[in-house]
């Protein structure tokens, strides 16, 4: 019979083999028909010259008919077709194990460069994963460029780059494992927001649908290094606020996925910059980057005055144009009456 076992990279694993005990068995394990281990109930283990000390049997289990092969720190080269052969007075008993090795995806991150490109990154994965891009709303012809390759241990890393379009899109990078055991999703959305000094400002951030057991982090970047503002854990419902009195969340709304940040009495110089909201859940990560510009009150007044002046100028120009057209039409009508 055949058993299928998936072992995790660098961790221990057990390949099953059961037999009817008689007390004088000779047990052999093969990989691709190359002898790995030979054990005699009378003479003990008889390993081949190139035997790996990472492979062994448990002596106390043999009397119960269990000859499972124990592997420590599984590597990529350990995968393949194993054969367990037991010879005894009862005859020959044989079983097979198809062993796969997987290094699961641990994290998928997204980064934005200065030249309007967005990157999706991950490392130490096996087998090579599948990377897909999409947007909300959907957009065709995305044409990402993906570089992927193994390291000396055979683990894959990738860097997938996509040229960004307008700020209204949400960019989504989905990474699926080859064996179908994992599907990671990382997304990024950009927007701009203008506020006025001294007036409370809400910076929106909504979690993806059906996101449960998540953590939320807000950071602020004015020059290069981001500063953590606050964090929230939906499992404990605890908020750690480093901007107490200056910013906060609405506790009754954040549990439902509304992580919008409230800035209390913002100042134009101190609070202008990039605010990044990050939702992290099971195999999911969603970021919203908002470029916030806090105008001083004088700037706001000047802007309002400028708008009023522009509106008045447009109205006056329209009235003058209408009067000129009226006079022109009236003159034509008078000439026609004289004729």
Tab-separated table of C-alpha atoms in Angstrom:
chain	number	residue	atom	x	y	z
A	1	UNK	CA	0.000	0.000	0.000
A	2	UNK	CA	0.975	3.659	-0.511
A	3	UNK	CA	0.996	6.440	2.067
A	4	UNK	CA	1.391	10.121	1.225
A	5	UNK	CA	3.253	12.274	3.742
A	6	UNK	CA	4.141	15.963	3.562
A	7	UNK	CA	7.049	16.962	5.803
A	8	UNK	CA	7.984	20.516	6.770
A	9	UNK	CA	11.413	21.780	5.810
A	10	UNK	CA	14.034	21.592	8.623
A	11	UNK	CA	11.580	19.818	10.958
A	12	UNK	CA	11.315	16.171	12.056
A	13	UNK	CA	9.049	13.764	10.212
A	14	UNK	CA	7.857	10.142	10.472
A	15	UNK	CA	7.279	7.803	7.505
A	16	UNK	CA	4.879	5.006	8.534
A	17	UNK	CA	5.549	1.305	8.165
A	18	UNK	CA	3.563	-1.444	9.917
A	19	UNK	CA	4.101	-5.207	9.806
A	20	UNK	CA	3.080	-8.429	11.561
A	21	UNK	CA	5.819	-9.122	14.114
A	22	UNK	CA	7.443	-12.540	14.469
A	23	UNK	CA	10.513	-11.622	16.496
A	24	UNK	CA	13.294	-12.141	13.933
A	25	UNK	CA	12.583	-9.576	11.209
A	26	UNK	CA	15.061	-7.910	8.880
A	27	UNK	CA	13.838	-4.370	8.094
A	28	UNK	CA	15.143	-2.332	5.192
A	29	UNK	CA	14.251	1.196	4.086
A	30	UNK	CA	14.957	2.415	0.530
A	31	UNK	CA	14.717	5.790	-1.200
A	32	UNK	CA	14.422	5.482	-4.994
A	33	UNK	CA	15.609	1.873	-4.492
A	34	UNK	CA	18.832	3.025	-2.802
A	35	UNK	CA	19.295	1.370	0.597
A	36	UNK	CA	19.054	3.862	3.459
A	37	UNK	CA	18.823	1.649	6.531
A	38	UNK	CA	18.904	-2.047	7.393
A	39	UNK	CA	17.921	-3.424	10.784
A	40	UNK	CA	17.978	-6.996	12.065
A	41	UNK	CA	16.199	-7.995	15.253
A	42	UNK	CA	19.177	-10.228	16.057
A	43	UNK	CA	22.074	-8.056	14.871
A	44	UNK	CA	20.695	-4.538	15.365
A	45	UNK	CA	21.057	-1.761	12.787
A	46	UNK	CA	23.351	-2.312	9.819
A	47	UNK	CA	23.538	1.042	8.098
A	48	UNK	CA	25.217	1.437	4.701
A	49	UNK	CA	28.455	3.412	4.547
A	50	UNK	CA	26.708	6.598	3.395
A	51	UNK	CA	23.878	6.247	5.939
A	52	UNK	CA	22.597	9.530	7.345
A	53	UNK	CA	22.440	9.763	11.157
A	54	UNK	CA	19.254	11.788	10.638
A	55	UNK	CA	17.350	8.548	9.868
A	56	UNK	CA	16.547	5.958	12.526
A	57	UNK	CA	13.981	3.455	13.849
A	58	UNK	CA	12.576	3.311	17.379
A	59	UNK	CA	13.699	0.043	18.947
A	60	UNK	CA	10.852	-0.211	21.447
A	61	UNK	CA	8.243	-0.019	18.664
A	62	UNK	CA	9.582	-2.917	16.576
A	63	UNK	CA	8.131	-5.575	18.861
A	64	UNK	CA	4.699	-4.023	18.259
A	65	UNK	CA	5.059	-4.212	14.476
A	66	UNK	CA	5.984	-0.569	13.890
A	67	UNK	CA	9.052	0.108	11.715
A	68	UNK	CA	8.362	3.765	10.929
A	69	UNK	CA	11.348	5.722	9.646
A	70	UNK	CA	12.160	8.814	11.676
A	71	UNK	CA	13.836	11.707	9.859
A	72	UNK	CA	15.234	14.738	11.641
A	73	UNK	CA	15.631	18.160	9.997
A	74	UNK	CA	14.066	17.244	6.664
A	75	UNK	CA	15.639	18.765	3.565
A	76	UNK	CA	14.626	19.170	-0.058
A	77	UNK	CA	16.712	16.146	-1.104
A	78	UNK	CA	14.758	13.874	1.268
A	79	UNK	CA	11.600	13.941	-0.850
A	80	UNK	CA	10.716	10.995	-3.050
A	81	UNK	CA	9.418	7.416	-3.059
A	82	UNK	CA	10.358	5.347	-0.006
A	83	UNK	CA	9.997	1.577	0.319
A	84	UNK	CA	9.804	-0.293	3.604
A	85	UNK	CA	10.677	-3.992	3.205
A	86	UNK	CA	10.254	-6.440	6.109
A	87	UNK	CA	11.490	-10.042	5.759
A	88	UNK	CA	10.571	-12.569	8.451
A	89	UNK	CA	9.415	-16.125	8.954
A	90	UNK	CA	5.968	-14.911	7.959
A	91	UNK	CA	7.287	-13.928	4.535
A	92	UNK	CA	7.934	-10.594	2.893
A	93	UNK	CA	5.906	-7.500	3.780
A	94	UNK	CA	6.227	-4.323	1.748
A	95	UNK	CA	4.821	-0.786	1.899
A	96	UNK	CA	5.546	2.501	0.126
A	97	UNK	CA	5.557	6.156	1.189
A	98	UNK	CA	5.458	9.124	-1.184
A	99	UNK	CA	7.143	11.903	0.774
A	100	UNK	CA	6.871	15.591	-0.095
A	101	UNK	CA	8.770	18.435	1.542
A	102	UNK	CA	7.220	21.855	1.978
A	103	UNK	CA	8.609	25.123	3.289
A	104	UNK	CA	5.378	27.067	3.907
A	105	UNK	CA	4.864	30.744	3.181
A	106	UNK	CA	5.484	32.696	6.374
A	107	UNK	CA	4.795	36.255	5.205
A	108	UNK	CA	4.034	38.236	2.050
A	109	UNK	CA	4.952	41.920	2.152
A	110	UNK	CA	4.334	44.839	-0.181
A	111	UNK	CA	6.585	47.860	-0.667
A	112	UNK	CA	6.198	51.018	-2.721
A	113	UNK	CA	9.136	52.666	-4.461
A	114	UNK	CA	9.629	56.318	-5.316
A	115	UNK	CA	9.158	55.733	-9.065
A	116	UNK	CA	5.509	54.654	-8.743
A	117	UNK	CA	6.209	50.927	-8.597
A	118	UNK	CA	4.856	48.443	-6.081
A	119	UNK	CA	6.667	45.236	-5.075
A	120	UNK	CA	5.359	41.956	-3.646
A	121	UNK	CA	8.011	39.981	-1.758
A	122	UNK	CA	8.518	36.713	0.096
A	123	UNK	CA	11.330	34.232	0.740
A	124	UNK	CA	12.300	30.718	1.908
A	125	UNK	CA	9.426	28.870	0.181
A	126	UNK	CA	9.291	25.387	-1.339
A	127	UNK	CA	8.098	24.385	-3.873
A	128	UNK	CA	8.107	27.566	-5.964
A	129	UNK	CA	4.802	29.417	-5.358
A	130	UNK	CA	2.409	30.997	-7.861
A	131	UNK	CA	2.159	34.812	-7.809
A	132	UNK	CA	-0.856	36.688	-9.195
A	133	UNK	CA	-1.776	40.399	-9.306
A	134	UNK	CA	-5.215	41.961	-9.385
A	135	UNK	CA	-6.869	45.288	-8.579
A	136	UNK	CA	-10.116	46.647	-7.209
A	137	UNK	CA	-11.860	47.850	-9.290
A	138	UNK	CA	-10.557	45.276	-11.812
A	139	UNK	CA	-8.049	46.536	-14.394
A	140	UNK	CA	-6.664	44.622	-17.384
A	141	UNK	CA	-3.105	44.399	-18.740
A	142	UNK	CA	-1.295	44.784	-15.411
A	143	UNK	CA	1.922	43.170	-16.766
A	144	UNK	CA	3.947	42.561	-13.593
A	145	UNK	CA	7.598	41.488	-13.729
A	146	UNK	CA	8.407	38.576	-11.380
A	147	UNK	CA	11.889	37.336	-10.478
A	148	UNK	CA	12.030	34.003	-8.643
A	149	UNK	CA	14.859	31.613	-7.825
A	150	UNK	CA	16.219	29.120	-5.247
A	151	UNK	CA	19.008	29.617	-2.721
A	152	UNK	CA	21.707	27.075	-1.835
A	153	UNK	CA	19.201	25.066	0.243
A	154	UNK	CA	16.682	24.958	-2.607
A	155	UNK	CA	14.234	27.418	-1.019
A	156	UNK	CA	12.618	29.977	-3.306
A	157	UNK	CA	12.414	33.753	-2.968
A	158	UNK	CA	10.547	36.088	-5.294
A	159	UNK	CA	10.171	39.763	-6.074
A	160	UNK	CA	7.221	40.766	-8.226
A	161	UNK	CA	7.040	44.371	-9.445
A	162	UNK	CA	4.020	46.182	-10.846
A	163	UNK	CA	3.743	49.659	-12.301
A	164	UNK	CA	1.096	51.652	-10.402
A	165	UNK	CA	-1.795	53.421	-12.085
A	166	UNK	CA	-4.191	55.899	-10.485
A	167	UNK	CA	-4.557	56.224	-6.706
A	168	UNK	CA	-8.161	55.006	-6.723
A	169	UNK	CA	-7.084	51.372	-7.177
A	170	UNK	CA	-6.418	48.759	-4.518
A	171	UNK	CA	-3.475	46.574	-5.577
A	172	UNK	CA	-3.680	42.906	-4.562
A	173	UNK	CA	-0.873	40.331	-4.645
A	174	UNK	CA	-2.004	36.718	-4.131
A	175	UNK	CA	0.565	33.986	-3.487
A	176	UNK	CA	-0.544	30.327	-3.663
A	177	UNK	CA	1.551	27.365	-2.580
A	178	UNK	CA	2.116	24.626	-5.145
A	179	UNK	CA	0.491	21.949	-2.964
A	180	UNK	CA	-2.573	24.145	-2.404
A	181	UNK	CA	-2.171	24.253	1.367
A	182	UNK	CA	-1.820	28.047	1.545
A	183	UNK	CA	-3.142	31.158	-0.151
A	184	UNK	CA	-1.689	34.466	1.035
A	185	UNK	CA	-3.131	37.846	0.104
A	186	UNK	CA	-1.421	41.210	0.512
A	187	UNK	CA	-2.984	44.474	-0.657
A	188	UNK	CA	-2.172	48.184	-0.785
A	189	UNK	CA	-4.329	51.242	-1.304
A	190	UNK	CA	-3.195	54.877	-1.646
A	191	UNK	CA	-5.116	58.084	-1.107
A	192	UNK	CA	-4.682	61.745	-0.264
A	193	UNK	CA	-6.439	63.815	2.373
A	194	UNK	CA	-6.492	67.502	3.296
A	195	UNK	CA	-7.282	68.691	6.797
A	196	UNK	CA	-7.312	71.993	8.657
A	197	UNK	CA	-5.294	72.797	11.752
A	198	UNK	CA	-7.350	72.673	14.930
A	199	UNK	CA	-10.193	70.641	13.395
A	200	UNK	CA	-10.650	66.919	14.101
A	201	UNK	CA	-9.763	64.782	11.086
A	202	UNK	CA	-10.768	61.174	10.378
A	203	UNK	CA	-8.313	59.133	8.262
A	204	UNK	CA	-10.303	56.207	6.799
A	205	UNK	CA	-9.132	52.591	6.950
A	206	UNK	CA	-11.537	49.684	6.427
A	207	UNK	CA	-10.511	46.031	6.751
A	208	UNK	CA	-11.161	43.531	3.929
A	209	UNK	CA	-14.405	41.579	4.233
A	210	UNK	CA	-14.586	38.589	6.584
A	211	UNK	CA	-11.268	39.383	8.275
A	212	UNK	CA	-11.273	37.845	11.752
A	213	UNK	CA	-8.750	37.649	14.595
A	214	UNK	CA	-6.775	40.551	13.194
A	215	UNK	CA	-4.274	43.054	14.473
A	216	UNK	CA	-4.229	46.715	13.435
A	217	UNK	CA	-1.229	49.042	13.393
A	218	UNK	CA	-1.062	52.747	12.532
A	219	UNK	CA	2.285	54.361	11.674
A	220	UNK	CA	3.262	57.926	10.766
A	221	UNK	CA	6.101	58.940	8.433
A	222	UNK	CA	7.222	62.541	8.036
A	223	UNK	CA	10.756	62.038	6.697
A	224	UNK	CA	12.075	58.469	6.339
A	225	UNK	CA	11.582	56.300	9.426
A	226	UNK	CA	7.974	55.413	10.350
A	227	UNK	CA	6.762	55.959	13.922
A	228	UNK	CA	4.156	53.676	15.482
A	229	UNK	CA	1.073	55.632	16.559
A	230	UNK	CA	-1.067	52.847	17.998
A	231	UNK	CA	-1.889	49.166	17.721
A	232	UNK	CA	-5.003	47.075	18.311
A	233	UNK	CA	-5.627	43.328	18.734
A	234	UNK	CA	-9.155	42.107	18.006
A	235	UNK	CA	-8.672	38.945	20.097
A	236	UNK	CA	-7.839	40.808	23.317
A	237	UNK	CA	-9.514	44.113	22.282
A	238	UNK	CA	-6.531	45.936	23.723
A	239	UNK	CA	-5.377	49.275	22.293
A	240	UNK	CA	-1.819	50.506	22.762
A	241	UNK	CA	-1.863	54.236	21.976
A	242	UNK	CA	1.446	56.095	21.836
A	243	UNK	CA	-0.338	59.275	20.677
A	244	UNK	CA	-2.742	59.402	23.606
A	245	UNK	CA	-4.633	62.682	23.501
A	246	UNK	CA	-3.525	63.408	19.938
A	247	UNK	CA	-5.090	60.460	18.070
A	248	UNK	CA	-7.393	57.499	18.696
A	249	UNK	CA	-9.810	54.875	17.419
A	250	UNK	CA	-13.513	54.320	17.975
A	251	UNK	CA	-13.541	51.082	20.031
A	252	UNK	CA	-17.114	50.192	19.062
A	253	UNK	CA	-16.293	50.453	15.342
A	254	UNK	CA	-12.816	48.921	15.141
A	255	UNK	CA	-14.113	45.481	16.146
A	256	UNK	CA	-16.279	45.468	13.003
A	257	UNK	CA	-13.280	46.329	10.820
A	258	UNK	CA	-13.422	50.133	10.811
A	259	UNK	CA	-9.926	51.150	11.890
A	260	UNK	CA	-10.206	54.824	10.948
A	261	UNK	CA	-7.828	57.075	12.877
A	262	UNK	CA	-9.116	60.259	14.523
A	263	UNK	CA	-6.647	63.133	14.784
A	264	UNK	CA	-7.549	65.495	17.612
A	265	UNK	CA	-6.611	69.158	17.142
A	266	UNK	CA	-3.953	68.476	14.465
A	267	UNK	CA	-1.173	70.957	13.742
A	268	UNK	CA	-0.100	71.801	10.201
A	269	UNK	CA	3.627	71.167	10.618
A	270	UNK	CA	3.606	68.356	13.156
A	271	UNK	CA	0.868	66.167	11.665
A	272	UNK	CA	1.462	66.542	7.902
A	273	UNK	CA	2.906	63.333	6.445
A	274	UNK	CA	2.072	59.733	5.468
A	275	UNK	CA	-0.237	57.672	7.680
A	276	UNK	CA	-0.155	53.911	7.112
A	277	UNK	CA	-2.852	51.584	8.397
A	278	UNK	CA	-2.044	47.840	8.359
A	279	UNK	CA	-4.552	45.055	9.011
A	280	UNK	CA	-2.884	41.664	9.595
A	281	UNK	CA	-4.906	38.443	9.777
A	282	UNK	CA	-4.522	34.770	8.927
A	283	UNK	CA	-2.531	34.695	5.651
A	284	UNK	CA	-3.743	38.225	4.963
A	285	UNK	CA	-2.232	41.716	5.102
A	286	UNK	CA	-3.958	44.936	3.983
A	287	UNK	CA	-2.335	48.387	3.964
A	288	UNK	CA	-3.791	51.836	3.348
A	289	UNK	CA	-1.321	54.694	2.886
A	290	UNK	CA	-2.809	58.173	3.200
A	291	UNK	CA	-0.835	61.309	2.405
A	292	UNK	CA	-2.270	63.891	4.807
A	293	UNK	CA	-1.723	67.622	4.380
A	294	UNK	CA	-2.789	69.717	7.373
A	295	UNK	CA	-3.226	73.346	6.298
A	296	UNK	CA	-2.917	76.164	8.763
A	297	UNK	CA	-6.034	78.211	9.440
A	298	UNK	CA	-4.616	81.144	7.486
A	299	UNK	CA	-4.028	78.819	4.534
A	300	UNK	CA	-7.608	77.638	4.826
A	301	UNK	CA	-8.906	81.206	4.927
A	302	UNK	CA	-6.771	82.200	1.938
A	303	UNK	CA	-7.983	79.150	0.060
A	304	UNK	CA	-11.622	79.928	0.828
A	305	UNK	CA	-11.084	83.550	-0.230
A	306	UNK	CA	-9.426	82.378	-3.442
A	307	UNK	CA	-12.383	80.127	-4.194
A	308	UNK	CA	-14.797	83.005	-3.600
A	309	UNK	CA	-12.767	85.330	-5.852
A	310	UNK	CA	-12.662	82.716	-8.619
A	311	UNK	CA	-16.393	82.085	-8.376
A	312	UNK	CA	-17.189	85.822	-8.446
A	313	UNK	CA	-14.867	86.329	-11.424
A	314	UNK	CA	-16.538	83.486	-13.318
A	315	UNK	CA	-20.017	84.921	-12.574
A	316	UNK	CA	-18.997	88.454	-13.637
A	317	UNK	CA	-17.419	87.129	-16.848
A	318	UNK	CA	-20.577	85.173	-17.620
A	319	UNK	CA	-22.773	88.255	-17.036
A	320	UNK	CA	-20.559	90.453	-19.240
A	321	UNK	CA	-20.542	87.822	-21.990
A	322	UNK	CA	-24.321	87.559	-21.820
A	323	UNK	CA	-24.716	91.354	-22.039
A	324	UNK	CA	-22.405	91.566	-25.053
A	325	UNK	CA	-24.282	88.776	-26.840
A	326	UNK	CA	-27.579	90.475	-26.032
A	327	UNK	CA	-26.425	93.799	-27.465
A	328	UNK	CA	-25.049	92.129	-30.550
A	329	UNK	CA	-28.299	90.278	-31.207
A	330	UNK	CA	-30.315	93.417	-30.527
A	331	UNK	CA	-28.217	95.365	-33.054
A	332	UNK	CA	-28.799	92.737	-35.712
A	333	UNK	CA	-32.527	92.793	-35.066
A	334	UNK	CA	-32.587	96.657	-35.466
A	335	UNK	CA	-30.777	96.467	-38.826
A	336	UNK	CA	-33.246	93.878	-40.092
A	337	UNK	CA	-36.150	96.118	-39.025
A	338	UNK	CA	-34.702	99.120	-40.936
A	339	UNK	CA	-34.257	97.039	-44.074
